Each structure stands twice: as C-alpha cells, then as structure tokens.
GROMACS .gro file of C-alpha atoms in nm:
model
  404
    1MET     CA    1   1.890   6.342   6.826
    2ASP     CA    2   1.698   6.640   6.960
    3TRP     CA    3   1.416   6.521   7.185
    4GLY     CA    4   1.249   6.861   7.193
    5ASP     CA    5   1.017   6.996   6.926
    6SER     CA    6   1.115   7.298   6.723
    7THR     CA    7   0.867   7.588   6.724
    8GLU     CA    8   0.718   7.465   6.398
    9GLN     CA    9   0.697   7.107   6.521
   10SER     CA   10   0.533   7.214   6.845
   11THR     CA   11   0.271   7.411   6.652
   12PHE     CA   12   0.206   7.114   6.426
   13ARG     CA   13   0.175   6.879   6.725
   14GLU     CA   14  -0.085   7.108   6.883
   15ASP     CA   15  -0.271   7.120   6.553
   16VAL     CA   16  -0.282   6.739   6.529
   17ALA     CA   17  -0.391   6.699   6.892
   18GLY     CA   18  -0.663   6.962   6.847
   19PHE     CA   19  -0.788   6.794   6.532
   20ILE     CA   20  -0.814   6.458   6.710
   21ARG     CA   21  -0.999   6.612   7.004
   22ALA     CA   22  -1.248   6.774   6.768
   23ARG     CA   23  -1.301   6.503   6.507
   24LEU     CA   24  -1.231   6.156   6.649
   25PRO     CA   25  -1.566   5.970   6.656
   26GLU     CA   26  -1.712   5.873   6.992
   27TYR     CA   27  -1.683   5.504   6.901
   28TYR     CA   28  -1.304   5.530   6.887
   29ARG     CA   29  -1.292   5.745   7.200
   30ARG     CA   30  -1.463   5.470   7.396
   31LEU     CA   31  -1.217   5.212   7.268
   32ALA     CA   32  -0.925   5.439   7.363
   33GLU     CA   33  -1.059   5.479   7.717
   34GLN     CA   34  -1.049   5.098   7.747
   35GLY     CA   35  -0.685   5.098   7.639
   36ASP     CA   36  -0.774   4.972   7.291
   37GLN     CA   37  -0.727   5.111   6.941
   38GLY     CA   38  -0.972   5.057   6.660
   39ASP     CA   39  -0.884   4.891   6.333
   40TRP     CA   40  -1.018   5.118   6.062
   41GLN     CA   41  -1.002   4.861   5.784
   42THR     CA   42  -1.175   4.590   5.990
   43ASP     CA   43  -1.440   4.836   6.109
   44ARG     CA   44  -1.496   4.957   5.754
   45PHE     CA   45  -1.564   4.611   5.612
   46LEU     CA   46  -1.664   4.381   5.897
   47GLY     CA   47  -1.780   4.606   6.181
   48ASP     CA   48  -2.133   4.654   6.306
   49ASP     CA   49  -2.333   4.959   6.198
   50GLU     CA   50  -2.173   5.186   6.461
   51ALA     CA   51  -1.820   5.074   6.371
   52LYS     CA   52  -1.880   5.120   5.998
   53ALA     CA   53  -2.025   5.467   6.056
   54ALA     CA   54  -1.729   5.564   6.277
   55ALA     CA   55  -1.481   5.435   6.016
   56ALA     CA   56  -1.650   5.639   5.742
   57GLU     CA   57  -1.665   5.952   5.960
   58TRP     CA   58  -1.300   5.925   6.062
   59GLU     CA   59  -1.185   5.860   5.706
   60ALA     CA   60  -1.370   6.170   5.585
   61ALA     CA   61  -1.216   6.384   5.860
   62VAL     CA   62  -0.860   6.263   5.796
   63HIS     CA   63  -0.904   6.294   5.420
   64GLU     CA   64  -1.024   6.651   5.466
   65ARG     CA   65  -0.686   6.742   5.612
   66GLY     CA   66  -0.491   6.549   5.348
   67TRP     CA   67  -0.352   6.319   5.616
   68VAL     CA   68  -0.457   5.984   5.468
   69ALA     CA   69  -0.123   5.976   5.284
   70PRO     CA   70   0.110   6.200   5.485
   71HIS     CA   71   0.421   6.082   5.299
   72TRP     CA   72   0.284   6.114   4.944
   73PRO     CA   73   0.380   6.425   4.743
   74GLN     CA   74   0.107   6.688   4.735
   75GLU     CA   75   0.071   6.659   4.357
   76TYR     CA   76  -0.068   6.309   4.408
   77GLY     CA   77  -0.306   6.403   4.689
   78GLY     CA   78  -0.071   6.349   4.982
   79ALA     CA   79   0.042   6.591   5.251
   80GLY     CA   80   0.409   6.598   5.150
   81MET     CA   81   0.511   6.584   5.516
   82SER     CA   82   0.867   6.575   5.638
   83SER     CA   83   0.987   6.268   5.827
   84MET     CA   84   0.951   6.446   6.163
   85GLU     CA   85   0.602   6.574   6.083
   86HIS     CA   86   0.499   6.223   5.989
   87PHE     CA   87   0.654   6.094   6.312
   88ILE     CA   88   0.462   6.352   6.518
   89LEU     CA   89   0.135   6.274   6.338
   90ASN     CA   90   0.171   5.900   6.405
   91GLU     CA   91   0.273   5.962   6.765
   92GLU     CA   92  -0.026   6.184   6.842
   93MET     CA   93  -0.268   5.949   6.666
   94SER     CA   94  -0.136   5.655   6.868
   95LYS     CA   95  -0.153   5.849   7.194
   96ALA     CA   96  -0.521   5.915   7.130
   97GLY     CA   97  -0.598   5.562   7.012
   98ALA     CA   98  -0.698   5.699   6.672
   99PRO     CA   99  -0.680   5.429   6.401
  100GLN     CA  100  -0.468   5.466   6.091
  101VAL     CA  101  -0.663   5.522   5.770
  102GLY     CA  102  -0.555   5.387   5.434
  103GLY     CA  103  -0.403   5.044   5.483
  104GLN     CA  104  -0.130   4.880   5.276
  105GLY     CA  105  -0.234   5.051   4.955
  106VAL     CA  106  -0.161   5.397   5.090
  107ALA     CA  107   0.138   5.302   5.304
  108MET     CA  108   0.318   5.075   5.061
  109LEU     CA  109   0.180   5.052   4.709
  110GLY     CA  110   0.113   5.422   4.652
  111PRO     CA  111   0.474   5.538   4.698
  112THR     CA  112   0.591   5.253   4.474
  113LEU     CA  113   0.354   5.354   4.192
  114ILE     CA  114   0.465   5.715   4.228
  115VAL     CA  115   0.825   5.608   4.165
  116HIS     CA  116   0.784   5.317   3.920
  117GLY     CA  117   0.430   5.332   3.780
  118THR     CA  118   0.325   5.445   3.435
  119ASP     CA  119   0.106   5.753   3.395
  120ASP     CA  120  -0.188   5.523   3.324
  121GLN     CA  121  -0.124   5.319   3.639
  122LYS     CA  122  -0.099   5.634   3.850
  123ASP     CA  123  -0.422   5.772   3.704
  124ARG     CA  124  -0.602   5.442   3.749
  125PHE     CA  125  -0.494   5.350   4.100
  126LEU     CA  126  -0.356   5.639   4.308
  127THR     CA  127  -0.672   5.847   4.357
  128ALA     CA  128  -0.890   5.538   4.398
  129THR     CA  129  -0.650   5.404   4.662
  130LEU     CA  130  -0.634   5.737   4.842
  131ASN     CA  131  -1.015   5.767   4.848
  132GLY     CA  132  -1.057   5.416   4.987
  133GLU     CA  133  -1.227   5.290   4.669
  134ILE     CA  134  -0.969   5.012   4.637
  135ALA     CA  135  -0.849   4.801   4.930
  136TRP     CA  136  -0.516   4.625   4.868
  137ALA     CA  137  -0.343   4.310   4.990
  138GLN     CA  138   0.025   4.220   4.955
  139GLY     CA  139   0.129   3.897   4.784
  140TYR     CA  140   0.489   3.833   4.880
  141SER     CA  141   0.548   3.531   5.108
  142GLU     CA  142   0.505   3.175   4.987
  143PRO     CA  143   0.512   2.842   5.178
  144SER     CA  144   0.877   2.789   5.080
  145ALA     CA  145   0.975   3.155   5.043
  146GLY     CA  146   0.925   3.361   5.356
  147SER     CA  147   1.242   3.511   5.496
  148ASP     CA  148   1.418   3.404   5.175
  149LEU     CA  149   1.163   3.585   4.961
  150ALA     CA  150   1.380   3.573   4.647
  151SER     CA  151   1.316   3.197   4.635
  152LEU     CA  152   0.951   3.255   4.543
  153GLN     CA  153   0.811   3.016   4.280
  154THR     CA  154   0.473   3.160   4.178
  155ARG     CA  155   0.511   3.166   3.798
  156ALA     CA  156   0.386   3.400   3.529
  157ILE     CA  157   0.416   3.303   3.159
  158ARG     CA  158   0.359   3.556   2.883
  159ASP     CA  159   0.072   3.483   2.645
  160GLY     CA  160   0.030   3.770   2.403
  161ASP     CA  161  -0.093   4.076   2.594
  162VAL     CA  162  -0.144   3.890   2.922
  163TRP     CA  163   0.057   3.700   3.180
  164VAL     CA  164  -0.077   3.365   3.299
  165VAL     CA  165  -0.009   3.323   3.672
  166ASN     CA  166   0.003   2.996   3.866
  167GLY     CA  167   0.115   2.944   4.224
  168GLN     CA  168   0.040   3.014   4.589
  169LYS     CA  169   0.097   3.291   4.841
  170ILE     CA  170   0.067   3.263   5.219
  171TRP     CA  171   0.019   3.498   5.514
  172THR     CA  172  -0.172   3.729   5.281
  173SER     CA  173  -0.317   3.979   5.529
  174ASN     CA  174  -0.661   4.118   5.440
  175ALA     CA  175  -0.690   3.917   5.118
  176HIS     CA  176  -1.043   3.820   5.222
  177ARG     CA  177  -1.152   4.183   5.205
  178ALA     CA  178  -0.918   4.322   4.939
  179ASP     CA  179  -1.024   4.438   4.595
  180TRP     CA  180  -0.675   4.411   4.444
  181ILE     CA  181  -0.341   4.254   4.534
  182PHE     CA  182   0.015   4.362   4.447
  183ALA     CA  183   0.240   4.060   4.413
  184LEU     CA  184   0.589   3.945   4.320
  185VAL     CA  185   0.590   3.661   4.064
  186ARG     CA  186   0.867   3.480   3.877
  187THR     CA  187   0.871   3.564   3.508
  188ASP     CA  188   1.214   3.417   3.420
  189PRO     CA  189   1.283   3.085   3.598
  190ASP     CA  190   1.632   3.062   3.448
  191ALA     CA  191   1.758   3.393   3.589
  192PRO     CA  192   1.941   3.426   3.924
  193LYS     CA  193   1.686   3.423   4.203
  194HIS     CA  194   1.693   3.798   4.271
  195ARG     CA  195   1.634   3.857   3.901
  196GLY     CA  196   1.359   3.721   3.684
  197ILE     CA  197   1.090   3.851   3.924
  198SER     CA  198   0.818   4.099   3.824
  199PHE     CA  199   0.588   4.322   4.031
  200MET     CA  200   0.228   4.271   3.925
  201LEU     CA  201  -0.116   4.411   4.013
  202MET     CA  202  -0.412   4.171   4.011
  203ASP     CA  203  -0.785   4.223   4.052
  204MET     CA  204  -0.901   3.980   4.323
  205GLN     CA  205  -1.214   3.904   4.117
  206THR     CA  206  -1.005   3.767   3.830
  207PRO     CA  207  -1.105   3.405   3.752
  208GLY     CA  208  -0.859   3.160   3.903
  209ILE     CA  209  -0.784   3.351   4.225
  210SER     CA  210  -0.911   3.186   4.543
  211VAL     CA  211  -0.866   3.273   4.910
  212ARG     CA  212  -0.847   3.031   5.203
  213PRO     CA  213  -0.856   3.173   5.559
  214LEU     CA  214  -0.579   3.116   5.813
  215ILE     CA  215  -0.726   3.147   6.163
  216SER     CA  216  -0.496   3.281   6.434
  217GLY     CA  217  -0.422   3.122   6.770
  218GLY     CA  218  -0.677   3.364   6.914
  219TRP     CA  219  -0.945   3.244   6.669
  220LYS     CA  220  -0.933   3.562   6.460
  221HIS     CA  221  -0.924   3.589   6.084
  222PHE     CA  222  -0.652   3.828   5.970
  223SER     CA  223  -0.447   3.630   5.723
  224ASN     CA  224  -0.498   3.391   5.434
  225GLU     CA  225  -0.355   3.161   5.175
  226THR     CA  226  -0.418   3.274   4.817
  227PHE     CA  227  -0.407   3.042   4.516
  228TYR     CA  228  -0.359   3.132   4.150
  229GLU     CA  229  -0.471   2.891   3.878
  230ASP     CA  230  -0.425   3.014   3.520
  231VAL     CA  231  -0.496   3.372   3.627
  232ARG     CA  232  -0.477   3.600   3.324
  233VAL     CA  233  -0.328   3.939   3.409
  234PRO     CA  234  -0.298   4.217   3.148
  235ALA     CA  235   0.063   4.306   3.070
  236SER     CA  236  -0.026   4.669   3.145
  237GLN     CA  237  -0.053   4.571   3.514
  238VAL     CA  238   0.317   4.500   3.555
  239VAL     CA  239   0.480   4.782   3.751
  240GLY     CA  240   0.829   4.878   3.639
  241GLU     CA  241   1.041   4.662   3.412
  242VAL     CA  242   0.964   4.295   3.355
  243ASN     CA  243   1.216   4.079   3.547
  244ARG     CA  244   1.316   4.378   3.762
  245GLY     CA  245   1.032   4.345   4.010
  246TRP     CA  246   1.262   4.261   4.301
  247TYR     CA  247   1.399   4.613   4.290
  248VAL     CA  248   1.052   4.761   4.250
  249GLY     CA  249   0.938   4.560   4.552
  250MET     CA  250   1.230   4.679   4.758
  251THR     CA  251   1.117   5.038   4.699
  252LEU     CA  252   0.852   4.963   4.960
  253LEU     CA  253   1.123   4.930   5.221
  254ASP     CA  254   1.229   5.288   5.158
  255TYR     CA  255   0.885   5.394   5.276
  256GLU     CA  256   0.882   5.198   5.598
  257ARG     CA  257   0.846   5.447   5.879
  258SER     CA  258   0.980   5.437   6.232
  259SER     CA  259   0.686   5.235   6.374
  260ILE     CA  260   0.647   5.486   6.655
  261GLY     CA  261   0.283   5.382   6.683
  262GLY     CA  262   0.385   5.045   6.823
  263ALA     CA  263   0.580   5.190   7.115
  264VAL     CA  264   0.310   5.444   7.201
  265GLU     CA  265   0.035   5.183   7.177
  266MET     CA  266   0.222   4.945   7.410
  267GLU     CA  267   0.273   5.222   7.664
  268ARG     CA  268  -0.094   5.321   7.647
  269GLN     CA  269  -0.210   4.963   7.699
  270LEU     CA  270   0.027   4.900   7.988
  271LEU     CA  271  -0.071   5.221   8.170
  272ALA     CA  272  -0.441   5.155   8.110
  273ALA     CA  273  -0.402   4.806   8.256
  274LEU     CA  274  -0.230   4.946   8.566
  275GLU     CA  275  -0.524   5.182   8.617
  276TYR     CA  276  -0.761   4.888   8.571
  277ILE     CA  277  -0.601   4.674   8.843
  278GLN     CA  278  -0.623   4.964   9.089
  279ASP     CA  279  -0.994   5.009   9.023
  280GLU     CA  280  -1.252   4.768   8.880
  281GLY     CA  281  -1.000   4.494   8.812
  282ALA     CA  282  -0.843   4.492   9.160
  283GLU     CA  283  -1.004   4.162   9.263
  284LYS     CA  284  -0.868   3.987   8.954
  285SER     CA  285  -0.515   4.125   8.988
  286ARG     CA  286  -0.236   3.905   9.119
  287VAL     CA  287   0.032   4.175   9.112
  288ASP     CA  288   0.041   4.224   9.489
  289GLU     CA  289   0.075   3.849   9.543
  290LEU     CA  290   0.357   3.806   9.290
  291PRO     CA  291   0.647   4.050   9.343
  292THR     CA  292   0.822   3.915   9.035
  293VAL     CA  293   0.535   4.043   8.821
  294ARG     CA  294   0.584   4.393   8.962
  295SER     CA  295   0.946   4.374   8.850
  296GLU     CA  296   0.838   4.251   8.508
  297ILE     CA  297   0.600   4.545   8.468
  298ALA     CA  298   0.881   4.787   8.547
  299ASP     CA  299   1.107   4.610   8.298
  300ARG     CA  300   0.841   4.628   8.027
  301TYR     CA  301   0.788   5.000   8.082
  302ILE     CA  302   1.162   5.064   8.050
  303GLU     CA  303   1.177   4.851   7.734
  304ILE     CA  304   0.889   5.045   7.582
  305GLN     CA  305   1.084   5.368   7.636
  306VAL     CA  306   1.388   5.210   7.468
  307SER     CA  307   1.167   5.109   7.175
  308PHE     CA  308   1.036   5.465   7.151
  309ASN     CA  309   1.388   5.603   7.135
  310LEU     CA  310   1.497   5.352   6.871
  311SER     CA  311   1.200   5.468   6.662
  312PHE     CA  312   1.286   5.831   6.726
  313ARG     CA  313   1.642   5.765   6.616
  314ILE     CA  314   1.515   5.634   6.281
  315ALA     CA  315   1.295   5.939   6.228
  316SER     CA  316   1.584   6.169   6.323
  317MET     CA  317   1.810   6.001   6.068
  318GLN     CA  318   1.547   6.038   5.797
  319ALA     CA  319   1.503   6.403   5.887
  320SER     CA  320   1.879   6.449   5.841
  321GLY     CA  321   1.872   6.294   5.496
  322LEU     CA  322   2.021   5.962   5.610
  323ILE     CA  323   1.885   5.618   5.520
  324PRO     CA  324   1.841   5.392   5.824
  325ASN     CA  325   1.978   5.046   5.767
  326MET     CA  326   2.084   4.839   6.065
  327GLU     CA  327   1.909   5.105   6.279
  328ALA     CA  328   1.576   5.004   6.126
  329SER     CA  329   1.653   4.638   6.196
  330MET     CA  330   1.738   4.721   6.558
  331GLY     CA  331   1.408   4.902   6.598
  332LYS     CA  332   1.208   4.625   6.435
  333VAL     CA  333   1.353   4.330   6.624
  334PHE     CA  334   1.340   4.509   6.958
  335SER     CA  335   0.985   4.640   6.914
  336SER     CA  336   0.840   4.308   6.798
  337GLU     CA  337   1.000   4.112   7.082
  338VAL     CA  338   0.901   4.370   7.344
  339SER     CA  339   0.542   4.355   7.222
  340GLN     CA  340   0.538   3.982   7.289
  341ARG     CA  341   0.687   4.029   7.637
  342VAL     CA  342   0.439   4.306   7.724
  343HIS     CA  343   0.139   4.083   7.656
  344ARG     CA  344   0.299   3.784   7.827
  345THR     CA  345   0.354   3.999   8.136
  346GLY     CA  346  -0.005   4.119   8.102
  347THR     CA  347  -0.136   3.764   8.129
  348ARG     CA  348   0.074   3.708   8.443
  349MET     CA  349  -0.085   4.014   8.603
  350PHE     CA  350  -0.415   3.824   8.628
  351GLY     CA  351  -0.301   3.471   8.708
  352LEU     CA  352  -0.557   3.204   8.623
  353TYR     CA  353  -0.810   3.466   8.514
  354SER     CA  354  -0.600   3.497   8.198
  355ASN     CA  355  -0.734   3.159   8.092
  356VAL     CA  356  -1.062   3.335   8.009
  357TRP     CA  357  -1.073   3.412   7.637
  358ASP     CA  358  -1.421   3.562   7.606
  359GLU     CA  359  -1.392   3.939   7.644
  360GLU     CA  360  -1.761   3.962   7.738
  361SER     CA  361  -1.734   3.715   8.026
  362ASP     CA  362  -1.783   3.840   8.382
  363TYR     CA  363  -1.459   3.663   8.467
  364SER     CA  364  -1.266   3.830   8.187
  365PRO     CA  365  -0.976   4.044   8.316
  366TYR     CA  366  -0.926   4.363   8.119
  367ARG     CA  367  -1.166   4.223   7.854
  368SER     CA  368  -0.913   3.941   7.790
  369ARG     CA  369  -0.704   4.180   7.585
  370PHE     CA  370  -0.368   4.051   7.703
  371THR     CA  371  -0.476   3.689   7.655
  372GLN     CA  372  -0.589   3.756   7.298
  373ASN     CA  373  -0.291   3.973   7.210
  374TYR     CA  374  -0.045   3.724   7.359
  375PHE     CA  375  -0.145   3.482   7.083
  376HIS     CA  376  -0.191   3.742   6.813
  377ARG     CA  377   0.162   3.871   6.866
  378ILE     CA  378   0.318   3.530   6.793
  379PRO     CA  379   0.379   3.629   6.426
  380ALA     CA  380   0.530   3.967   6.528
  381THR     CA  381   0.883   3.827   6.512
  382ILE     CA  382   0.813   3.670   6.172
  383ALA     CA  383   0.612   3.929   5.978
  384GLY     CA  384   0.808   4.208   5.815
  385GLY     CA  385   1.135   4.015   5.840
  386THR     CA  386   1.211   3.757   6.108
  387SER     CA  387   1.418   3.840   6.414
  388GLU     CA  388   1.686   3.606   6.278
  389ILE     CA  389   1.709   3.803   5.954
  390GLN     CA  390   1.717   4.133   6.144
  391ARG     CA  391   2.000   4.008   6.366
  392ASN     CA  392   2.197   3.903   6.059
  393ILE     CA  393   2.161   4.255   5.920
  394ILE     CA  394   2.273   4.407   6.249
  395ALA     CA  395   2.570   4.171   6.265
  396THR     CA  396   2.694   4.220   5.909
  397ARG     CA  397   2.597   4.578   5.830
  398GLY     CA  398   2.612   4.721   6.180
  399LEU     CA  399   2.895   4.534   6.349
  400GLY     CA  400   3.088   4.436   6.037
  401LEU     CA  401   3.092   4.067   6.127
  402PRO     CA  402   3.164   3.817   5.847
  403ARG     CA  403   2.891   3.618   5.680
  404GLY     CA  404   2.868   3.244   5.705
   0.00000   0.00000   0.00000
C-alpha cells in the first residue's frame, strides 16, 4: 500500500475538494459544521422545503460532473473512475459531510444491469436511475432467510408471459419511498437452494405489493416489511437467466466499495464532539469526571484509523487488479463493530444527559446524536452480512481453518 497520492491523484483530490467548496449547498454545510451528514434520499423525498431544494441542487451539481455513478462506464453515463479515484472521491465527500447521491439503484443495480441486463432493460432503467427518476429498493432478506439468503422462499410461478409472485421480504430499506424493487425470488423449488432463484425487477405500484413500516429503536422509519400477493411481473423484467439469479445477485458484491466513508464519518463525528465538549457542551460533559471515558475516546480514535487503513487496503487491492475476499470481510466486521463502540462511547461522554432523546431539547447533549445513533447502529453488525458470517469467511478463506 502506498499512503501517498500520485501526482494525478493529488490533482484529482484538489479538484474534488474545490468542487465541494464551490457547490455544496449551504444546508449541507450547516449540517457538516454540527458533525452531521445529510441523507440525500431522505431529504429528496421527506425533507422540508429547504432540504428538498438542497437535495435537488446537490444532485444537479454532482450530475454535472458525471459523479453520480463514478464506477459506471462512461458509455452508460458514469465517470469510469479507477478504484483509487473512486476512493478519493468518497473520502473527500465524507470529509466535507457531503451526502452521496444516487442510492441503491446507482450503487448496486446499475452495475448489475450493465453486466447482465438486456439492451431493452438497459435502455429502460439505466438513464432513469442515473437521473434520479427511479428510486430503488432491494428485496433480498426474508424472515427465515437473512444470513442464509439462499434459503429464501418467496415464490414466482410462470403464467404465460408473466411470473406470479407470492411471499414476503423483510428489512427492505427505503421501500416506503421506492418506485421499483430488485428482488431475488425462487422460480424452481425443486432445485438445490443456490439454484432455482431468479433476479427480478418489480414496479412498487403493481397490484399485490404492500409495504409495512419497521420502526427503529430510535423511532425512525428506515426499513420495512414488503408483502407480495399474486403479483404479476412481466417475464421481460427478469435479469439474466431464469434460475440463475443467485449468480446475478452476487454480481452486486463485486461492486461493493471499500466503505471509506464510514471511517471518515466516524472520525468527523468524534472530533466534532470533542470540540463541542470544550465549548458550548462543556457543562454537559462528564469526560473530566470519568477518566475511563477519556481512555475509551483514545481507543475509539485509534480504531477509526485502523478501519480507515483496512478500507484503504481494499481500494489498493482493487487498484492492483486483485479481488478482495477475506480482506473485505475484515473491513466490514471491524468497521460495523467500531461504529457501535464509537456511539456507545459518545453516550458515556455525557452521562445521564444521554437519556435525552429529543435533539431540540435544551438538555440535549450534542443534539442527542450519539443517543440516536447508538440505537440506529444496532443493525450494523447484521446488515450487509452478519459479523458471524464475516468471521466464518475470515476463518475459512483467510486462515484456512476447516469448516464445521
């Protein structure tokens, strides 16, 4: 790994930083000064007038540079960036608290359609996804098929030119504001569990699809259950070969990036909180009274730097033409667990004040961010592959330990 930028990378980094300074809306600048980072998709759909305007302005600016889909080939409207350029772009955006534009459709579905989609599917969905005309949700996990995703039971039965889908998905992020969903469904119940699965695109307005909210421990609505009752899906909306959807779905994993944004965001929040307790939040801080918390803060900062370097290792491997395997699992499990510890330490910084949930309360420490995030990070070690699954990968593929 080379921690220094090449001349070209340094120039690109300066270009990105200059662009952010010039074009990031004031709304997101204010959030960044508070140690927060906006959520473009939430602002776009559910924000107040200022948030919606900022989301639209930021999307237009990023789209102008072709940076909505940095990893897409240029022929499909992307930037065709190298792994290191993409790493630098994400790093600088996270440093500035600039929200990511595009969502799951750009990050995950787009690259999959580019590889496996028909010409008609590419024409129909890629540009619309890139321009933000279609918001996507992902339909993978089920109540009895989370970590063991290949055990999914949502069924699709062929009926002429359509598939009739029945079943349930869970932890469907953004389904309540998505236009379409890409989902894995079982089309051959007699095949081995990794076979007989197809990758399907469904319009959320199709009769038979219903969405039920799942409210988080912090009383926020991010995720949902989705139900499918005799949903009729045109056969033309199957991506790739019928019964080979597992392998189409796994293409998404090839486009997982290093998650550098997580490490940078944690560092930014921790440093902002330390500034807060030395200024306006001094009377609410319990750090001086609890020496163990000071030690915890130091530990968290060191762990954040380790997380950064694990992410950088992944990007460096990609830049060298290598495919991260157990390295990606190491980065994921470490980052998700550190994020939980950072927010737990954050609540300890303020003692009993951390019992205040309302960010607008006069008694709220640091706008209750650590209290809220402490609960919202509970699923971090579940989503995207549980820590247990990641440790199994590290053990078998990294250390060569036997299975079983």
